[in-house]
């Protein structure tokens, strides 16, 4: 085919990225429901930072942790909780239907997404749970990986974990929860939820097909 390739319409790769963001939630938790509850939702698999998260509760005595999800590491993480004597502060919910998950998410003081840098798939990940936390009005703590850290810093809806130790994670979680109690995140979470939802993202999706 000798046709001039420059005659075909071109787009920057960034224009073609469609994020799997949720529908906008109309019901967001009020600050009066403040707790010290930490939430992890998603697969309980290797590389998700769940072991680190469990260990961090040894240094954050006031907090409780809810783990909503199943995976290959589920039984191993339950064994770790028993070994550390944290069974009264960590709850495993197993698989939770998506239509019920929002009610659980709204009860959290902070949500976590602590993926390890185990390759490109993790390094450039932007997990759905981050958007679910934001749509529920819940600030986040995320790994220092470029895409998720960039989003959190851009919207100022949480903190990035720069040192992956239980002590530093406990300090970071405590700082976010204290700021949440002072309502420092309320405004930013509202802006982020108005922006990062499917009503907005689908316009980009439809514009791609409309250009052909």
CSV table of N, CA and C in Angstrom, one decimal, residues 55-191:
chain,number,residue,atom,x,y,z
A,55,UNK,N,0.5,-4.9,58.8
A,55,UNK,CA,1.6,-4.7,59.7
A,55,UNK,C,1.5,-3.2,60.3
A,56,UNK,N,1.0,-2.3,59.5
A,56,UNK,CA,1.0,-0.9,59.9
A,56,UNK,C,0.1,-0.7,61.1
A,57,UNK,N,-0.9,-1.5,61.3
A,57,UNK,CA,-1.9,-1.3,62.3
A,57,UNK,C,-1.2,-1.6,63.7
A,58,UNK,N,-0.1,-2.2,63.7
A,58,UNK,CA,0.7,-2.3,65.0
A,58,UNK,C,1.1,-1.0,65.5
A,59,UNK,N,1.2,0.0,64.6
A,59,UNK,CA,1.7,1.3,65.0
A,59,UNK,C,0.6,2.4,64.9
A,60,UNK,N,-0.6,1.9,64.7
A,60,UNK,CA,-1.8,2.9,64.7
A,60,UNK,C,-2.9,2.2,65.5
A,61,UNK,N,-2.8,2.3,66.8
A,61,UNK,CA,-3.6,1.6,67.7
A,61,UNK,C,-5.1,2.0,67.7
A,62,UNK,N,-5.4,3.2,67.3
A,62,UNK,CA,-6.8,3.6,67.3
A,62,UNK,C,-7.6,3.2,66.0
A,63,UNK,N,-6.9,2.7,65.0
A,63,UNK,CA,-7.5,2.4,63.8
A,63,UNK,C,-8.0,0.9,63.7
A,64,UNK,N,-9.0,0.8,62.8
A,64,UNK,CA,-9.5,-0.6,62.4
A,64,UNK,C,-9.3,-0.7,60.9
A,65,UNK,N,-9.3,-1.9,60.4
A,65,UNK,CA,-9.1,-2.1,59.0
A,65,UNK,C,-10.2,-3.1,58.5
A,66,UNK,N,-10.8,-2.7,57.4
A,66,UNK,CA,-11.7,-3.6,56.7
A,66,UNK,C,-11.1,-4.0,55.3
A,67,UNK,N,-11.1,-5.3,55.0
A,67,UNK,CA,-10.6,-5.8,53.8
A,67,UNK,C,-11.7,-6.4,53.0
A,68,UNK,N,-12.1,-5.8,51.9
A,68,UNK,CA,-13.3,-6.2,51.1
A,68,UNK,C,-12.7,-6.8,49.8
A,69,UNK,N,-12.7,-8.1,49.7
A,69,UNK,CA,-12.2,-8.7,48.5
A,69,UNK,C,-11.7,-10.1,48.8
A,70,UNK,N,-11.4,-10.9,47.7
A,70,UNK,CA,-10.9,-12.2,47.8
A,70,UNK,C,-9.6,-12.3,46.9
A,71,UNK,N,-8.9,-13.4,47.1
A,71,UNK,CA,-7.7,-13.6,46.2
A,71,UNK,C,-6.8,-14.7,46.7
A,72,UNK,N,-5.7,-14.9,46.0
A,72,UNK,CA,-4.8,-15.9,46.3
A,72,UNK,C,-4.1,-15.8,47.7
A,73,UNK,N,-4.0,-14.6,48.2
A,73,UNK,CA,-3.3,-14.3,49.5
A,73,UNK,C,-4.3,-14.3,50.7
A,74,UNK,N,-5.6,-14.6,50.4
A,74,UNK,CA,-6.6,-14.3,51.4
A,74,UNK,C,-6.3,-15.1,52.7
A,75,UNK,N,-6.1,-16.4,52.6
A,75,UNK,CA,-5.8,-17.2,53.8
A,75,UNK,C,-4.5,-16.8,54.5
A,76,UNK,N,-3.5,-16.5,53.7
A,76,UNK,CA,-2.2,-16.1,54.2
A,76,UNK,C,-2.3,-14.8,55.0
A,77,UNK,N,-3.1,-13.9,54.5
A,77,UNK,CA,-3.3,-12.6,55.2
A,77,UNK,C,-4.1,-12.8,56.5
A,78,UNK,N,-5.1,-13.7,56.5
A,78,UNK,CA,-5.8,-14.1,57.7
A,78,UNK,C,-4.9,-14.7,58.8
A,79,UNK,N,-3.9,-15.5,58.3
A,79,UNK,CA,-2.9,-16.1,59.2
A,79,UNK,C,-2.1,-15.0,59.8
A,80,UNK,N,-1.7,-14.0,59.0
A,80,UNK,CA,-0.8,-12.9,59.5
A,80,UNK,C,-1.5,-12.1,60.5
A,81,UNK,N,-2.8,-11.9,60.3
A,81,UNK,CA,-3.6,-11.1,61.3
A,81,UNK,C,-3.6,-11.8,62.7
A,82,UNK,N,-3.8,-13.1,62.6
A,82,UNK,CA,-3.8,-13.9,63.9
A,82,UNK,C,-2.5,-13.9,64.5
A,83,UNK,N,-1.4,-14.0,63.7
A,83,UNK,CA,-0.1,-14.1,64.2
A,83,UNK,C,0.3,-12.7,64.9
A,84,UNK,N,-0.2,-11.6,64.4
A,84,UNK,CA,0.1,-10.3,65.0
A,84,UNK,C,-0.9,-9.9,66.1
A,85,UNK,N,-1.9,-10.8,66.4
A,85,UNK,CA,-2.9,-10.5,67.4
A,85,UNK,C,-3.8,-9.3,67.1
A,86,UNK,N,-4.2,-9.2,65.8
A,86,UNK,CA,-5.0,-8.1,65.4
A,86,UNK,C,-6.4,-8.5,65.0
A,87,UNK,N,-6.8,-9.7,65.4
A,87,UNK,CA,-8.1,-10.2,64.9
A,87,UNK,C,-9.3,-9.3,65.4
A,88,UNK,N,-9.1,-8.6,66.5
A,88,UNK,CA,-10.2,-7.7,66.9
A,88,UNK,C,-10.3,-6.4,66.2
A,89,UNK,N,-9.3,-6.1,65.4
A,89,UNK,CA,-9.2,-4.8,64.7
A,89,UNK,C,-9.2,-4.9,63.2
A,90,UNK,N,-9.2,-6.1,62.6
A,90,UNK,CA,-9.1,-6.3,61.2
A,90,UNK,C,-10.3,-7.2,60.8
A,91,UNK,N,-11.1,-6.8,59.9
A,91,UNK,CA,-12.3,-7.6,59.4
A,91,UNK,C,-12.1,-7.9,58.0
A,92,UNK,N,-12.2,-9.2,57.7
A,92,UNK,CA,-12.2,-9.7,56.3
A,92,UNK,C,-13.7,-9.9,55.8
A,93,UNK,N,-14.1,-9.2,54.8
A,93,UNK,CA,-15.5,-9.3,54.3
A,93,UNK,C,-15.6,-10.3,53.2
A,94,UNK,N,-14.5,-10.7,52.6
A,94,UNK,CA,-14.6,-11.6,51.4
A,94,UNK,C,-15.1,-10.8,50.2
A,95,UNK,N,-15.7,-11.6,49.3
A,95,UNK,CA,-16.2,-10.9,48.1
A,95,UNK,C,-17.5,-10.2,48.5
A,96,UNK,N,-17.6,-8.9,48.0
A,96,UNK,CA,-18.7,-8.1,48.3
A,96,UNK,C,-19.3,-7.6,46.9
A,97,UNK,N,-20.6,-7.9,46.7
A,97,UNK,CA,-21.3,-7.4,45.5
A,97,UNK,C,-21.1,-5.9,45.3
A,98,UNK,N,-20.9,-5.5,44.0
A,98,UNK,CA,-20.5,-4.1,43.8
A,98,UNK,C,-21.6,-3.2,44.2
A,99,UNK,N,-22.9,-3.6,44.1
A,99,UNK,CA,-24.0,-2.7,44.5
A,99,UNK,C,-24.1,-2.5,46.0
A,100,UNK,N,-23.4,-3.3,46.8
A,100,UNK,CA,-23.3,-3.1,48.2
A,100,UNK,C,-22.0,-2.5,48.7
A,101,UNK,N,-21.0,-2.5,47.8
A,101,UNK,CA,-19.7,-2.0,48.2
A,101,UNK,C,-19.7,-0.5,48.5
A,102,UNK,N,-20.5,0.3,47.8
A,102,UNK,CA,-20.5,1.7,48.0
A,102,UNK,C,-20.9,2.0,49.5
A,103,UNK,N,-21.8,1.3,50.0
A,103,UNK,CA,-22.2,1.5,51.4
A,103,UNK,C,-21.1,1.3,52.4
A,104,UNK,N,-20.3,0.3,52.1
A,104,UNK,CA,-19.1,0.0,52.9
A,104,UNK,C,-18.1,1.0,52.8
A,105,UNK,N,-17.8,1.4,51.5
A,105,UNK,CA,-16.8,2.4,51.3
A,105,UNK,C,-17.1,3.7,52.0
A,106,UNK,N,-18.3,4.1,52.0
A,106,UNK,CA,-18.7,5.4,52.6
A,106,UNK,C,-18.4,5.5,54.1
A,107,UNK,N,-18.3,4.3,54.7
A,107,UNK,CA,-18.0,4.3,56.2
A,107,UNK,C,-16.6,4.5,56.5
A,108,UNK,N,-15.7,4.5,55.5
A,108,UNK,CA,-14.2,4.5,55.8
A,108,UNK,C,-13.8,6.0,56.0
A,109,UNK,N,-12.7,6.1,56.8
A,109,UNK,CA,-12.0,7.4,56.9
A,109,UNK,C,-11.0,7.6,55.9
A,110,UNK,N,-10.4,6.5,55.4
A,110,UNK,CA,-9.4,6.5,54.4
A,110,UNK,C,-9.4,5.2,53.6
A,111,UNK,N,-9.1,5.3,52.3
A,111,UNK,CA,-9.0,4.1,51.5
A,111,UNK,C,-7.6,4.0,51.0
A,112,UNK,N,-7.1,2.8,50.7
A,112,UNK,CA,-5.7,2.6,50.3
A,112,UNK,C,-5.6,1.9,49.0
A,113,UNK,N,-4.6,2.2,48.3
A,113,UNK,CA,-4.2,1.5,47.1
A,113,UNK,C,-2.7,1.4,47.0
A,114,UNK,N,-2.1,0.3,47.5
A,114,UNK,CA,-0.7,0.2,47.8
A,114,UNK,C,0.1,-0.7,46.9
A,115,UNK,N,-0.2,-0.8,45.7
A,115,UNK,CA,0.4,-1.7,44.8
A,115,UNK,C,1.9,-1.5,44.7
A,116,UNK,N,2.6,-2.6,44.6
A,116,UNK,CA,4.1,-2.6,44.5
A,116,UNK,C,4.5,-2.4,43.1
A,117,UNK,N,5.7,-1.9,42.9
A,117,UNK,CA,6.3,-1.8,41.5
A,117,UNK,C,6.8,-3.1,41.1
A,118,UNK,N,5.9,-4.0,40.6
A,118,UNK,CA,6.3,-5.3,40.2
A,118,UNK,C,6.3,-5.5,38.6
A,119,UNK,N,6.4,-4.4,37.9
A,119,UNK,CA,6.4,-4.4,36.5
A,119,UNK,C,5.5,-3.3,35.9
A,120,UNK,N,5.5,-3.2,34.6
A,120,UNK,CA,4.8,-2.1,34.0
A,120,UNK,C,3.3,-2.1,34.3
A,121,UNK,N,2.7,-3.3,34.5
A,121,UNK,CA,1.3,-3.4,34.7
A,121,UNK,C,0.9,-2.7,36.1
A,122,UNK,N,1.8,-2.9,37.0
A,122,UNK,CA,1.6,-2.2,38.3
A,122,UNK,C,2.1,-0.8,38.3
A,123,UNK,N,3.2,-0.6,37.7
A,123,UNK,CA,3.8,0.8,37.8
A,123,UNK,C,2.9,1.8,37.2
A,124,UNK,N,2.2,1.5,36.1
A,124,UNK,CA,1.4,2.5,35.5
A,124,UNK,C,-0.1,2.3,35.7
A,125,UNK,N,-0.4,1.5,36.8
A,125,UNK,CA,-1.8,1.2,37.1
A,125,UNK,C,-2.6,2.4,37.7
A,126,UNK,N,-3.9,2.4,37.4
A,126,UNK,CA,-4.7,3.4,38.1
A,126,UNK,C,-6.0,2.6,38.5
A,127,UNK,N,-5.9,1.9,39.6
A,127,UNK,CA,-7.0,1.0,40.1
A,127,UNK,C,-8.3,1.7,40.2
A,128,UNK,N,-9.4,0.9,39.9
A,128,UNK,CA,-10.7,1.3,40.0
A,128,UNK,C,-11.0,1.8,41.5
A,129,UNK,N,-10.4,1.1,42.4
A,129,UNK,CA,-10.8,1.4,43.8
A,129,UNK,C,-10.5,2.9,44.2
A,130,UNK,N,-9.5,3.5,43.5
A,130,UNK,CA,-9.2,4.9,43.8
A,130,UNK,C,-10.3,5.8,43.5
A,131,UNK,N,-10.9,5.5,42.3
A,131,UNK,CA,-12.1,6.3,41.9
A,131,UNK,C,-13.3,6.0,42.7
A,132,UNK,N,-13.4,4.8,43.2
A,132,UNK,CA,-14.6,4.4,44.1
A,132,UNK,C,-14.4,5.2,45.4
A,133,UNK,N,-13.2,5.2,45.9
A,133,UNK,CA,-13.0,6.0,47.2
A,133,UNK,C,-13.4,7.5,47.0
A,134,UNK,N,-12.9,8.0,45.9
A,134,UNK,CA,-13.2,9.5,45.6
A,134,UNK,C,-14.7,9.7,45.5
A,135,UNK,N,-15.4,8.8,44.7
A,135,UNK,CA,-16.8,9.0,44.6
A,135,UNK,C,-17.6,8.9,45.9
A,136,UNK,N,-17.0,8.2,46.9
A,136,UNK,CA,-17.6,8.1,48.2
A,136,UNK,C,-17.2,9.2,49.1
A,137,UNK,N,-16.4,10.1,48.7
A,137,UNK,CA,-15.9,11.2,49.5
A,137,UNK,C,-14.9,10.8,50.5
A,138,UNK,N,-14.1,9.7,50.2
A,138,UNK,CA,-13.1,9.2,51.1
A,138,UNK,C,-11.7,9.5,50.6
A,139,UNK,N,-10.8,10.1,51.4
A,139,UNK,CA,-9.5,10.4,50.9
A,139,UNK,C,-8.6,9.1,50.8
A,140,UNK,N,-7.5,9.2,50.2
A,140,UNK,CA,-6.8,8.0,49.8
A,140,UNK,C,-5.3,8.1,50.2
A,141,UNK,N,-4.7,6.9,50.4
A,141,UNK,CA,-3.2,6.8,50.5
A,141,UNK,C,-2.8,5.8,49.4
A,142,UNK,N,-1.9,6.2,48.6
A,142,UNK,CA,-1.5,5.4,47.4
A,142,UNK,C,0.0,5.3,47.4
A,143,UNK,N,0.5,4.3,46.6
A,143,UNK,CA,1.9,4.0,46.4
A,143,UNK,C,2.5,5.2,45.6
A,144,UNK,N,3.8,5.3,45.7
A,144,UNK,CA,4.5,6.3,44.9
A,144,UNK,C,4.8,5.8,43.5
A,145,UNK,N,3.8,5.5,42.8
A,145,UNK,CA,3.8,5.1,41.4
A,145,UNK,C,3.3,6.2,40.5
A,146,UNK,N,3.8,6.4,39.3
A,146,UNK,CA,3.6,7.7,38.6
A,146,UNK,C,2.1,8.1,38.4
A,147,UNK,N,1.3,7.2,37.9
A,147,UNK,CA,-0.1,7.6,37.5
A,147,UNK,C,-1.0,7.8,38.7
A,148,UNK,N,-1.0,6.9,39.7
A,148,UNK,CA,-1.9,7.0,40.8
A,148,UNK,C,-1.4,8.2,41.7
A,149,UNK,N,-0.1,8.3,41.9
A,149,UNK,CA,0.5,9.4,42.7
A,149,UNK,C,0.2,10.8,42.0
A,150,UNK,N,0.3,10.8,40.7
A,150,UNK,CA,0.0,12.0,40.0
A,150,UNK,C,-1.4,12.5,40.1
A,151,UNK,N,-2.4,11.5,40.1
A,151,UNK,CA,-3.8,11.9,40.3
A,151,UNK,C,-4.1,12.4,41.7
A,152,UNK,N,-3.5,11.7,42.7
A,152,UNK,CA,-3.7,12.1,44.1
A,152,UNK,C,-3.1,13.5,44.3
A,153,UNK,N,-1.9,13.7,43.8
A,153,UNK,CA,-1.3,15.1,44.0
A,153,UNK,C,-2.0,16.2,43.2
A,154,UNK,N,-2.5,15.8,42.0
A,154,UNK,CA,-3.2,16.8,41.2
A,154,UNK,C,-4.5,17.3,41.9
A,155,UNK,N,-5.2,16.4,42.4
A,155,UNK,CA,-6.5,16.8,43.0
A,155,UNK,C,-6.4,17.0,44.5
A,156,UNK,N,-5.2,16.7,45.1
A,156,UNK,CA,-5.0,16.9,46.5
A,156,UNK,C,-6.1,16.2,47.4
A,157,UNK,N,-6.3,14.9,47.1
A,157,UNK,CA,-7.3,14.1,47.8
A,157,UNK,C,-6.7,13.0,48.7
A,158,UNK,N,-5.5,13.2,49.1
A,158,UNK,CA,-4.8,12.2,50.0
A,158,UNK,C,-3.3,12.4,50.0
A,159,UNK,N,-2.7,11.3,50.3
A,159,UNK,CA,-1.2,11.3,50.4
A,159,UNK,C,-0.6,10.2,49.6
A,160,UNK,N,0.7,10.4,49.3
A,160,UNK,CA,1.5,9.3,48.6
A,160,UNK,C,2.4,8.8,49.6
A,161,UNK,N,2.6,7.4,49.7
A,161,UNK,CA,3.5,6.7,50.6
A,161,UNK,C,4.8,6.7,49.9
A,162,UNK,N,5.8,7.4,50.5
A,162,UNK,CA,7.1,7.4,49.9
A,162,UNK,C,8.1,6.4,50.4
A,163,UNK,N,7.8,5.9,51.6
A,163,UNK,CA,8.7,4.9,52.3
A,163,UNK,C,7.8,3.7,52.7
A,164,UNK,N,8.0,2.6,52.1
A,164,UNK,CA,7.2,1.4,52.3
A,164,UNK,C,7.6,0.6,53.5
A,165,UNK,N,7.4,1.3,54.7
A,165,UNK,CA,7.6,0.6,56.0
A,165,UNK,C,6.3,0.7,56.8
A,166,UNK,N,6.0,-0.3,57.7
A,166,UNK,CA,4.8,-0.2,58.5
A,166,UNK,C,4.7,1.1,59.3
A,167,UNK,N,5.8,1.5,59.8
A,167,UNK,CA,5.8,2.7,60.6
A,167,UNK,C,5.4,4.0,59.8
A,168,UNK,N,6.0,4.1,58.6
A,168,UNK,CA,5.7,5.2,57.8
A,168,UNK,C,4.3,5.2,57.2
A,169,UNK,N,3.8,4.0,56.9
A,169,UNK,CA,2.4,3.9,56.4
A,169,UNK,C,1.5,4.3,57.6
A,170,UNK,N,1.7,3.9,58.8
A,170,UNK,CA,0.9,4.2,59.9
A,170,UNK,C,0.8,5.7,60.1
A,171,UNK,N,2.0,6.4,60.0
A,171,UNK,CA,2.0,7.8,60.1
A,171,UNK,C,1.2,8.5,59.0
A,172,UNK,N,1.4,8.0,57.8
A,172,UNK,CA,0.7,8.6,56.7
A,172,UNK,C,-0.8,8.4,56.8
A,173,UNK,N,-1.3,7.3,57.2
A,173,UNK,CA,-2.7,7.0,57.4
A,173,UNK,C,-3.2,7.9,58.5
A,174,UNK,N,-2.5,8.0,59.6
A,174,UNK,CA,-3.0,8.9,60.7
A,174,UNK,C,-3.1,10.4,60.2
A,175,UNK,N,-2.1,10.8,59.4
A,175,UNK,CA,-2.1,12.2,58.9
A,175,UNK,C,-3.4,12.5,58.1
A,176,UNK,N,-3.7,11.5,57.2
A,176,UNK,CA,-4.8,11.7,56.3
A,176,UNK,C,-6.1,11.7,57.1
A,177,UNK,N,-6.2,10.8,58.1
A,177,UNK,CA,-7.4,10.7,58.9
A,177,UNK,C,-7.6,12.0,59.7
A,178,UNK,N,-6.5,12.5,60.3
A,178,UNK,CA,-6.6,13.8,61.1
A,178,UNK,C,-7.0,14.9,60.2
A,179,UNK,N,-6.5,15.0,59.0
A,179,UNK,CA,-6.9,16.0,58.0
A,179,UNK,C,-8.4,15.8,57.6
A,180,UNK,N,-8.8,14.6,57.5
A,180,UNK,CA,-10.2,14.3,57.2
A,180,UNK,C,-11.1,14.9,58.3
A,181,UNK,N,-10.7,14.6,59.5
A,181,UNK,CA,-11.5,15.1,60.6
A,181,UNK,C,-11.6,16.6,60.7
A,182,UNK,N,-10.5,17.3,60.2
A,182,UNK,CA,-10.5,18.7,60.1
A,182,UNK,C,-11.2,19.3,58.8
A,183,UNK,N,-11.7,18.3,58.0
A,183,UNK,CA,-12.5,18.7,56.8
A,183,UNK,C,-11.6,19.3,55.7
A,184,UNK,N,-10.3,19.1,55.8
A,184,UNK,CA,-9.3,19.6,54.8
A,184,UNK,C,-9.5,19.0,53.4
A,185,UNK,N,-10.1,17.8,53.3
A,185,UNK,CA,-10.2,17.2,52.0
A,185,UNK,C,-11.6,17.3,51.4
A,186,UNK,N,-12.5,17.9,52.2
A,186,UNK,CA,-13.9,17.9,51.7
A,186,UNK,C,-14.0,18.6,50.3
A,187,UNK,N,-13.5,19.8,50.2
A,187,UNK,CA,-13.6,20.5,49.0
A,187,UNK,C,-12.9,19.8,47.8
A,188,UNK,N,-11.7,19.3,48.0
A,188,UNK,CA,-11.0,18.7,46.9
A,188,UNK,C,-11.7,17.4,46.5
A,189,UNK,N,-12.2,16.6,47.4
A,189,UNK,CA,-12.9,15.4,47.0
A,189,UNK,C,-14.1,15.7,46.2
A,190,UNK,N,-14.8,16.7,46.5
A,190,UNK,CA,-16.0,17.1,45.8
A,190,UNK,C,-15.7,17.5,44.4
A,191,UNK,N,-14.6,18.3,44.2
A,191,UNK,CA,-14.1,18.6,42.8
A,191,UNK,C,-13.7,17.4,42.1
